[in-house]
Coordinates of C-alpha atoms and ligand atoms in Angstrom, one line a residue:
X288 CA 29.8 12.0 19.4
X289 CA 33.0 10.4 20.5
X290 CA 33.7 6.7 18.5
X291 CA 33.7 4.9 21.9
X292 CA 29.7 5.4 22.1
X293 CA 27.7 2.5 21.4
X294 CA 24.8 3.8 18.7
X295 CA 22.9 0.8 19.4
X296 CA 22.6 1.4 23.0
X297 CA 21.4 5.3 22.5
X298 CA 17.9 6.2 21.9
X299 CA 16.5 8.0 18.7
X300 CA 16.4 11.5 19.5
X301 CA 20.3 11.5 20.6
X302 CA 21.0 9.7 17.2
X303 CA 19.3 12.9 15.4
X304 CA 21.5 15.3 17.3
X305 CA 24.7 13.2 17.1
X306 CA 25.3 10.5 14.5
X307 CA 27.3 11.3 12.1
X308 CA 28.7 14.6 12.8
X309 CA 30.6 16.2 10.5
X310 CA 33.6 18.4 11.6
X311 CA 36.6 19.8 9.7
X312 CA 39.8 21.1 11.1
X313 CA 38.1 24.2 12.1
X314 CA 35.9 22.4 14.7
X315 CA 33.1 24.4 13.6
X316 CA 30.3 23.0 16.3
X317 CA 27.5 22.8 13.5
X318 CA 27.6 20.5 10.7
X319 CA 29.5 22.6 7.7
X320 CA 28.1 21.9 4.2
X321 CA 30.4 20.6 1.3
X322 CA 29.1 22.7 -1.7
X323 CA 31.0 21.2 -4.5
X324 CA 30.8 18.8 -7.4
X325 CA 33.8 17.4 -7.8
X326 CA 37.0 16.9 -5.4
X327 CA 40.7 17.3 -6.1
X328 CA 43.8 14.9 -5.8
X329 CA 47.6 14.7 -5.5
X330 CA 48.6 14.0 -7.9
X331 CA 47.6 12.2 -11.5
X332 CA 48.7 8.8 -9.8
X333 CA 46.0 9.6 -6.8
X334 CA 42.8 10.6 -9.8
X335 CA 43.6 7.0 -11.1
X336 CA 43.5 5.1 -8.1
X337 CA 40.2 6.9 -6.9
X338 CA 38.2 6.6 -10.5
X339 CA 39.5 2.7 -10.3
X340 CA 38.5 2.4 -7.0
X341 CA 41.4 1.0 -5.5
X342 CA 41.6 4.1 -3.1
X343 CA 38.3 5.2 -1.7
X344 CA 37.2 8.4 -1.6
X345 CA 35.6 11.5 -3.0
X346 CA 35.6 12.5 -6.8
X347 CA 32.5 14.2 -7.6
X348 CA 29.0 15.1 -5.7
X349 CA 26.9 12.7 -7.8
X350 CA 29.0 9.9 -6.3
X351 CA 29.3 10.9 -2.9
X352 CA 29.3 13.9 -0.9
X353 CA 30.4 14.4 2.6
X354 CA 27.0 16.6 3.7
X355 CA 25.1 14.0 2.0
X356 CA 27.0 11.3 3.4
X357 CA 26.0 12.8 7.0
X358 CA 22.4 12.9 6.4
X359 CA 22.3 9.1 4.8
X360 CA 24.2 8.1 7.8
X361 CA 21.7 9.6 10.3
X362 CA 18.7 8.8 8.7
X363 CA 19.9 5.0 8.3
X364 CA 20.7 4.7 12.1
X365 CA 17.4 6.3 13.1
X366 CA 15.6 4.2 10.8
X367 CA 17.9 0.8 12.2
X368 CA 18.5 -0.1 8.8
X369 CA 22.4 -0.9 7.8
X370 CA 22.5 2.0 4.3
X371 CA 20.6 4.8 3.5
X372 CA 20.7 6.5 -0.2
X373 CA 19.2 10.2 -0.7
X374 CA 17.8 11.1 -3.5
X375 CA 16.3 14.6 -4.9
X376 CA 13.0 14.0 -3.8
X377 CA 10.1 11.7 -2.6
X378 CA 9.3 11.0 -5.7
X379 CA 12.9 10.4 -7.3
X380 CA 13.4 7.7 -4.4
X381 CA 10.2 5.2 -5.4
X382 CA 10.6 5.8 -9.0
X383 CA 14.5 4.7 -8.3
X384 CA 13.9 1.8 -6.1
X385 CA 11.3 0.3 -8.6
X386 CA 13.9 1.1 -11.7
X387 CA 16.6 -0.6 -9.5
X388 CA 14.8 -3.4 -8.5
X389 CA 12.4 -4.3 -11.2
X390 CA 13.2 -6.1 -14.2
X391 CA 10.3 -6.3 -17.2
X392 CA 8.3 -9.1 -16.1
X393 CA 8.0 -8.3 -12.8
X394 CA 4.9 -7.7 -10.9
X395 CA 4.2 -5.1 -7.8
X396 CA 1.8 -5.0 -5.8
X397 CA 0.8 -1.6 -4.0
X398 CA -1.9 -0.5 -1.6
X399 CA -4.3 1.7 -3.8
X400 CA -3.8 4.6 -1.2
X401 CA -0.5 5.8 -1.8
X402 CA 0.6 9.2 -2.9
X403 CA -1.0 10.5 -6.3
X404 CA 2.1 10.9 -8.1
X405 CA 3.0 7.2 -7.2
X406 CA -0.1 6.3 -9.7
X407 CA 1.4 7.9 -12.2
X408 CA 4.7 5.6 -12.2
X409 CA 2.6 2.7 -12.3
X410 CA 0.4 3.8 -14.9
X411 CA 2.8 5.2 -17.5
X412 CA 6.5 4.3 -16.7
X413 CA 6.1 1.0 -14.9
X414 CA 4.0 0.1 -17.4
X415 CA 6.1 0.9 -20.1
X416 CA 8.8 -1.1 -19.4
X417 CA 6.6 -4.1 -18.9
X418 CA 6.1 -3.9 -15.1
X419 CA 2.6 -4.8 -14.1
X420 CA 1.0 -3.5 -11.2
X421 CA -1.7 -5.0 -8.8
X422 CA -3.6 -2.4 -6.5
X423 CA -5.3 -3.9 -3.4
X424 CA -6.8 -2.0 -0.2
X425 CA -4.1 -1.7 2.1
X426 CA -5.9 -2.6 5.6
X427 CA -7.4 -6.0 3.9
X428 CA -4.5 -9.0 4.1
X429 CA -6.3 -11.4 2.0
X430 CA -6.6 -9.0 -0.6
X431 CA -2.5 -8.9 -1.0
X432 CA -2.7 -12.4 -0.4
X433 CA -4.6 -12.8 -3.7
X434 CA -3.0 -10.3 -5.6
X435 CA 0.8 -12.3 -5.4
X436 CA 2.2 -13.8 -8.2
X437 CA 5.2 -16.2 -9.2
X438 CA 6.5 -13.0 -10.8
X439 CA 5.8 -10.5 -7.4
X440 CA 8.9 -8.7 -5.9
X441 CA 7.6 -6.0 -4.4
X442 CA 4.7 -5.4 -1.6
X443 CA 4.6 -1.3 -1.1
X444 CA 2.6 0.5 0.7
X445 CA 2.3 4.0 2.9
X446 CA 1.4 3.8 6.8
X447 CA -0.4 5.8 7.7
X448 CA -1.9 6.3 4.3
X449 CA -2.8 10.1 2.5
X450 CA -5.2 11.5 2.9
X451 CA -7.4 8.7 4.7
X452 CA -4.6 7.7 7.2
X453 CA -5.5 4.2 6.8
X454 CA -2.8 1.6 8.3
X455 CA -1.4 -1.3 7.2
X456 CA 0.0 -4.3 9.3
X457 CA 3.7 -4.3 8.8
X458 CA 4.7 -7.5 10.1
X459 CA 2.2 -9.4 8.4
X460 CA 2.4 -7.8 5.3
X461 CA 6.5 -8.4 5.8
X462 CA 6.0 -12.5 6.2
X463 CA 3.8 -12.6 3.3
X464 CA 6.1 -10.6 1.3
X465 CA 9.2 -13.3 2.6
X466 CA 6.8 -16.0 2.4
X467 CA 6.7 -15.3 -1.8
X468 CA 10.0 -14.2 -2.6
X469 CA 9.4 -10.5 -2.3
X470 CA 10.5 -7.3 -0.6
X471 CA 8.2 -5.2 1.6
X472 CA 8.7 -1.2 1.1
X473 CA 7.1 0.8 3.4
X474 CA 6.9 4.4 2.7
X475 CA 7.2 5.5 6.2
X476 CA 7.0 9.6 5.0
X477 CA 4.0 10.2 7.7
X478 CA 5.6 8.4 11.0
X479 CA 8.7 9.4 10.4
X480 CA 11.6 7.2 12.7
X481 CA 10.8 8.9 15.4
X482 CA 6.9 7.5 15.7
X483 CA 7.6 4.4 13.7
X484 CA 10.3 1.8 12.6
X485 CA 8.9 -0.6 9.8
X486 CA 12.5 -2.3 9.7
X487 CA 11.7 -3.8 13.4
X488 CA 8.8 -5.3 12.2
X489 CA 9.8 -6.8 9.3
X490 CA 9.9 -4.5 6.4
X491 CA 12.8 -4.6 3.8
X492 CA 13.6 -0.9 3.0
X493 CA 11.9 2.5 4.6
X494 CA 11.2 5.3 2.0
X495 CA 10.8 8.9 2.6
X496 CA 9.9 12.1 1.1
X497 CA 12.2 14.2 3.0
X498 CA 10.5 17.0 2.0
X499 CA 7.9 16.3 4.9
X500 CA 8.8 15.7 8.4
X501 CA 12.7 15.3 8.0
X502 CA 13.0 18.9 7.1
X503 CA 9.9 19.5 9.3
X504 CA 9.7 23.6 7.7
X505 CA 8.9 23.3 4.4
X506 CA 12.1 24.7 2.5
X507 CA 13.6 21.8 0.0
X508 CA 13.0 18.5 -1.7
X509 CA 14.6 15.1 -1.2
X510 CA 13.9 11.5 -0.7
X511 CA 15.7 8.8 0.4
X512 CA 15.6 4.9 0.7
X513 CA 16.9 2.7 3.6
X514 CA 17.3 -1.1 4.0
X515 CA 20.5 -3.9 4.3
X516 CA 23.3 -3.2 2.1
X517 CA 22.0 -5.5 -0.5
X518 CA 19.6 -4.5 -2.1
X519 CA 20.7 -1.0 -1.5
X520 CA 24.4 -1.2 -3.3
X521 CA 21.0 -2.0 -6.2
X522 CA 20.0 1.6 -5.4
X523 CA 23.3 3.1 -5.0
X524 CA 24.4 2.4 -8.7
X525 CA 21.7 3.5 -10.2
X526 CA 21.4 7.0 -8.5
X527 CA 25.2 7.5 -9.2
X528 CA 23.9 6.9 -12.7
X529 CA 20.6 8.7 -13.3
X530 CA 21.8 11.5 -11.2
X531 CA 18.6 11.8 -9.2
X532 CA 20.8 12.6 -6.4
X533 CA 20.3 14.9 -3.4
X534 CA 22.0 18.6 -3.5
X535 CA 24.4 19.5 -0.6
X536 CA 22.7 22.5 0.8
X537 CA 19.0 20.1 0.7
X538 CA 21.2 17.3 2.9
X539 CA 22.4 20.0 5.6
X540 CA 18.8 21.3 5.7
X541 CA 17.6 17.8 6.1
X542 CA 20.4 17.2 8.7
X543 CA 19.3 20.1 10.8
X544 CA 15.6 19.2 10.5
X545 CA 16.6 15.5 11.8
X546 CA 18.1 17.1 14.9
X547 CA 14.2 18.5 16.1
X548 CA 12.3 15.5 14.5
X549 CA 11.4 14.1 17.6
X550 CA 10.1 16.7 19.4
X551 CA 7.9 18.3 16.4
X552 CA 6.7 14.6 15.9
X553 CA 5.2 14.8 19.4
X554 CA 4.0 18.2 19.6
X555 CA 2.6 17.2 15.8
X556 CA 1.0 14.2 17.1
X557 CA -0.6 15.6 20.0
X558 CA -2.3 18.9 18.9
X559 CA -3.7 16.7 15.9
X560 CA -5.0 14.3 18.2
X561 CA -6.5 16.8 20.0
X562 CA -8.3 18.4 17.2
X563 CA -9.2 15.5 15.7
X564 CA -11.3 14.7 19.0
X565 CA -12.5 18.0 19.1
X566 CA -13.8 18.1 15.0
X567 CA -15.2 15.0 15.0
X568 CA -18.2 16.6 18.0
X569 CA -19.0 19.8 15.7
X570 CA -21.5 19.7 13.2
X571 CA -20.6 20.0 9.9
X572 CA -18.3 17.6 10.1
X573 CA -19.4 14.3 8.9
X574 CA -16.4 11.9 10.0
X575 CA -12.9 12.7 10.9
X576 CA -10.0 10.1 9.5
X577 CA -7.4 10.0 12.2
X578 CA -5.8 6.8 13.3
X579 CA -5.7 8.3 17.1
X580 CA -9.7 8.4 17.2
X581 CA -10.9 5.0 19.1
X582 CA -13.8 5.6 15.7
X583 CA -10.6 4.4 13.2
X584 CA -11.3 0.6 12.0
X585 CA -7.5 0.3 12.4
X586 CA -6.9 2.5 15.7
X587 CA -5.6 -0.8 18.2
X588 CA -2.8 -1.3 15.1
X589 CA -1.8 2.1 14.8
X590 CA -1.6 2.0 18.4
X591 CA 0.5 -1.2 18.3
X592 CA 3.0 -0.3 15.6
X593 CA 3.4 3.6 16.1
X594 CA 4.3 5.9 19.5
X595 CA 2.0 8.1 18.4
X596 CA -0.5 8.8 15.8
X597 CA 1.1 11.4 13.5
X598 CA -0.1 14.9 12.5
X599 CA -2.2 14.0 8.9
X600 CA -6.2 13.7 9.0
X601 CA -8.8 14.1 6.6
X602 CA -12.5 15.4 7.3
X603 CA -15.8 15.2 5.4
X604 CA -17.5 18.1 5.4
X605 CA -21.4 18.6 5.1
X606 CA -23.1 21.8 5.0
X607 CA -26.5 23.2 6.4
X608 CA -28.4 22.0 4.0
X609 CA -27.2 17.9 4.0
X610 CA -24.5 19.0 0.8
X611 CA -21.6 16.7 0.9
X612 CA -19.8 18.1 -2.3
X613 CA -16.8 20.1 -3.6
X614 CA -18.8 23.2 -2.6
X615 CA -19.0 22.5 1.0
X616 CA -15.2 21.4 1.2
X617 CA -13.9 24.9 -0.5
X618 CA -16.5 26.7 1.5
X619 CA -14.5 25.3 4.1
X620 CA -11.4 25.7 3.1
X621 CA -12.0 29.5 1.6
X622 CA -13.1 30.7 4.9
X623 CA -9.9 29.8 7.2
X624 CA -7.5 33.0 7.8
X625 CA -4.7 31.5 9.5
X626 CA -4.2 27.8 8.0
X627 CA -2.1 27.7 4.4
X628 CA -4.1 26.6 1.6
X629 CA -1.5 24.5 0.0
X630 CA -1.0 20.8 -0.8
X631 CA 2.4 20.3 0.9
X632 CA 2.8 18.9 4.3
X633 CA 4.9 17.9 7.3
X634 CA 5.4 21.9 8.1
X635 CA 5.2 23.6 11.4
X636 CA 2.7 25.6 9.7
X637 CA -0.8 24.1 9.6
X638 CA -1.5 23.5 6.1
X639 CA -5.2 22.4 4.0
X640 CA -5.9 21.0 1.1
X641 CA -9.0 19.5 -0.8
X642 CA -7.2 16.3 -2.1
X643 CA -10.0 15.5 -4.8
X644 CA -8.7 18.5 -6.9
X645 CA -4.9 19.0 -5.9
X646 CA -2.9 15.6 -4.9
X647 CA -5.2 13.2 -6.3
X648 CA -6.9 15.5 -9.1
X649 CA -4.5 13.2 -11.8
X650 CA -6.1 9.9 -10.8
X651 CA -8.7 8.7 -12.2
X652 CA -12.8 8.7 -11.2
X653 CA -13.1 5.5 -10.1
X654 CA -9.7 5.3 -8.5
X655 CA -10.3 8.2 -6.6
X656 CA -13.8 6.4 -5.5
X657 CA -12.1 3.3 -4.4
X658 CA -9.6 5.2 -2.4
X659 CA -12.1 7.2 -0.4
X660 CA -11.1 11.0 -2.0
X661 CA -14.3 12.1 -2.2
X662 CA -15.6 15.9 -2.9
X663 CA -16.1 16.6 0.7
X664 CA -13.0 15.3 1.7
X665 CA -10.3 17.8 3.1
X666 CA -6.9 16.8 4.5
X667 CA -5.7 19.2 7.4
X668 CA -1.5 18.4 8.2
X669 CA -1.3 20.1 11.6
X670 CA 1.9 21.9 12.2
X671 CA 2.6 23.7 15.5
X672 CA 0.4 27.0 15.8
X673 CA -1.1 27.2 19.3
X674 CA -4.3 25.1 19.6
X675 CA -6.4 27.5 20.1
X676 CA -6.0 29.7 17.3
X677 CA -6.0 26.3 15.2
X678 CA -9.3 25.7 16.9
X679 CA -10.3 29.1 16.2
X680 CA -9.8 28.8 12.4
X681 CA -11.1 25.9 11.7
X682 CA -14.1 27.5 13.7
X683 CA -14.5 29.5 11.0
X684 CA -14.6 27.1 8.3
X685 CA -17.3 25.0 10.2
X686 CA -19.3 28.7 10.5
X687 CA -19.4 28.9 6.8
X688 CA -20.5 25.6 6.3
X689 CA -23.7 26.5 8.6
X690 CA -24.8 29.5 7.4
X691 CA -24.8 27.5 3.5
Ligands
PLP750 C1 5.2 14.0 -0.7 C2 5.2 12.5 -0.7 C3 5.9 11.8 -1.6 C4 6.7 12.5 -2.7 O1 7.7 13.2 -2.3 P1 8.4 14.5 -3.0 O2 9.5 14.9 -2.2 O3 7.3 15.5 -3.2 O4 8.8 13.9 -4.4 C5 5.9 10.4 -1.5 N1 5.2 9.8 -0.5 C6 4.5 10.5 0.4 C7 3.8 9.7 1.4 C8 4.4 11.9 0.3 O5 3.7 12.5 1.2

């Protein structure tokens, strides 16, 4: 993309293909990837200057990294946010903005339904270093209302939620976060850019599991965190430091996912939608959690803060004989042929998984109650197989259920 081009006047699927290309002398037309850890100089004079920082530029992969570099530049103008950092995964990405940002003392307060592993931060490490945490159900506002303290600098949440796809109101959740003193983080893993941008409504800095959507086929790991350059110079120091930072090869795969994004998001989004209107008539299926279904208690703000409604929904599952248990739901699950059993997501392929047991089997009893992952519950992530042969297999797991 020639410098003359405006970014701000092109629209997000151009900035996938063509922010921040990369290109060396050889004019190689795809992005090459810098596989190294460290960089050479000059001379002795030019190693000094560099490690001092009165000359920018590369020394060694955990600092910076050209493919890297690409990949945080893209994902930061898709997401409209001013700096991106990428880390080694999902998880390395919250567990670094909370250790960046939090000091012991401080309070957070998170929507109950976010990722399983997230739990385990707040539980054990958060925890540890004197970092309370407040849990509150995401779609109720007086409930984070209640849950701010004097000490609160974080408001965090996941919209649409797993495995429930609950959704949260950005904006208001981003005044009430301002109105206190605190950031709003919005772990925007499920929308991706290309359906959703928290930053224009408010939110403070966008994480995501890059594992999911940005890759889009299911090959690497990586995170990364977007927002204004402070608090994300925050971030930047303390990846350079703990070395939670993404791999070369995992950016250029990420990079080459980002260039499709838009169009899987939307081919995503619209078989799930259409199998989500399609379960929620068959019997055996007791109630289907997709935002798209006019049946979602937060379906008009889904529609008002996303351009679609993603490709994540949950089902409960009841068999012949009225059983809404973990029977049913591997019955279910057991008799599909074509669908992966597997807990990732955000692949082409159409994956399953019985949360209750896999994602959210660390958390416990009565967490997993207040979050809605019941026994009968089972999340589908719909990739893009043709519909009917999705239909078809999922036929199959509604057969076993009736002949229970
Ligand atoms: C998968 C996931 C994570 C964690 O990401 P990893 O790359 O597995 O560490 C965080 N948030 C959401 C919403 C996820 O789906």
């Amino acid at each position: 993309m020639s410098d003359d081009l405006d970014p701000t006047t092109l629209n997000v699927e151009t900035l996938a293909i063509r922010t921040a290309q990369l290109r060396t002398d050889e004019m190689a037309h795809s992005d090459p990837i810098f596989m190294t850890s460290s960089f050479v100089y000059e001379s002795a004079a030019q190693a000094a200057a560099r490690f001092s920082g009165e000359e920018p530029g590369n020394i060694y992969s955990r600092f910076t990294n050209p493919t890297v570099r690409a990949f945080e530049q893209r994902l930061a103008a898709l997401e409209g946010g001013e700096a991106c950092v990428a880390f080694a995964s999902g998880m390395a990405a919250i567990s670094g903005t909370f250790f960046s940002l939090l000091a012991p003392g401080d309070h957070l307060v998170s929507s109950r339904s976010v990722f399983g592993t997230t739990n385990v931060i707040y539980d054990r490490y958060l925890k540890k270093f004197g970092i309370d945490t407040t849990l509150v159900d995401m779609s109720d506002l007086s409930q984070w209302e209640a849950a701010i303290r004097p000490e609160t600098k974080i408001l965090f949440l996941e919209t649409p939620s797993n495995p429930l796809a609950e959704v949260g109101d950005i904006a208001a959740l981003a005044k009430l976060a301002h109105d206190n003193g605190a950031l709003l983080v919005v772990d925007n893993c499920f929308c991706t850019p290309a359906l959703q941008k928290p930053i224009e409504l408010g939110a403070d800095l966008i994480i995501h599991s890059a594992t999911k959507y940005l890759d889009g086929q299911g090959r690497c790991l990586g995170g990364a965190v977007v927002g204004p350059k402070e608090p994300m110079n925050e971030i930047l120091g303390f990846v350079r430091s703990a070395g939670s930072c993404m791999s070369p090869f995992n950016a250029w795969v990420f990079i080459k996912g980002l260039e499709t994004l838009s169009l899987r998001m939307q081919a995503q989004s619209e078989r799930a939608m259409a199998l989500a209107e399609w379960l929620e008539v068959q019997p055996g299926v007791a109630r289907v959690h997709y935002a798209g279904l006019k049946s979602h208690p937060q379906h008009d703000l889904a529609g008002s803060q996303q351009s679609a409604y993603g490709a994540v929904m949950s089902i409960e599952v009841e068999d012949a004989a009225g059983n809404r248990d973990r029977q049913a739901a591997w019955r279910f699950i057991d008799a599909t042929r074509l669908i992966s059993i597997t807990a990732n997501l955000g692949d082409v392929k159409t994956t399953v998984t019985h949360p209750a047991t896999t994602t959210h089997g660390r958390v416990n009893e009565e967490e997993k109650q207040r979050a809605g992952v019941t026994e009968n519950l089972i999340r589908l992530a719909i990739g893009l197989e043709g519909i009917d042969d999705l239909k078809a297999d999922l036929s199959r797991g509604l057969k076993a259920l009736a002949s229970a």
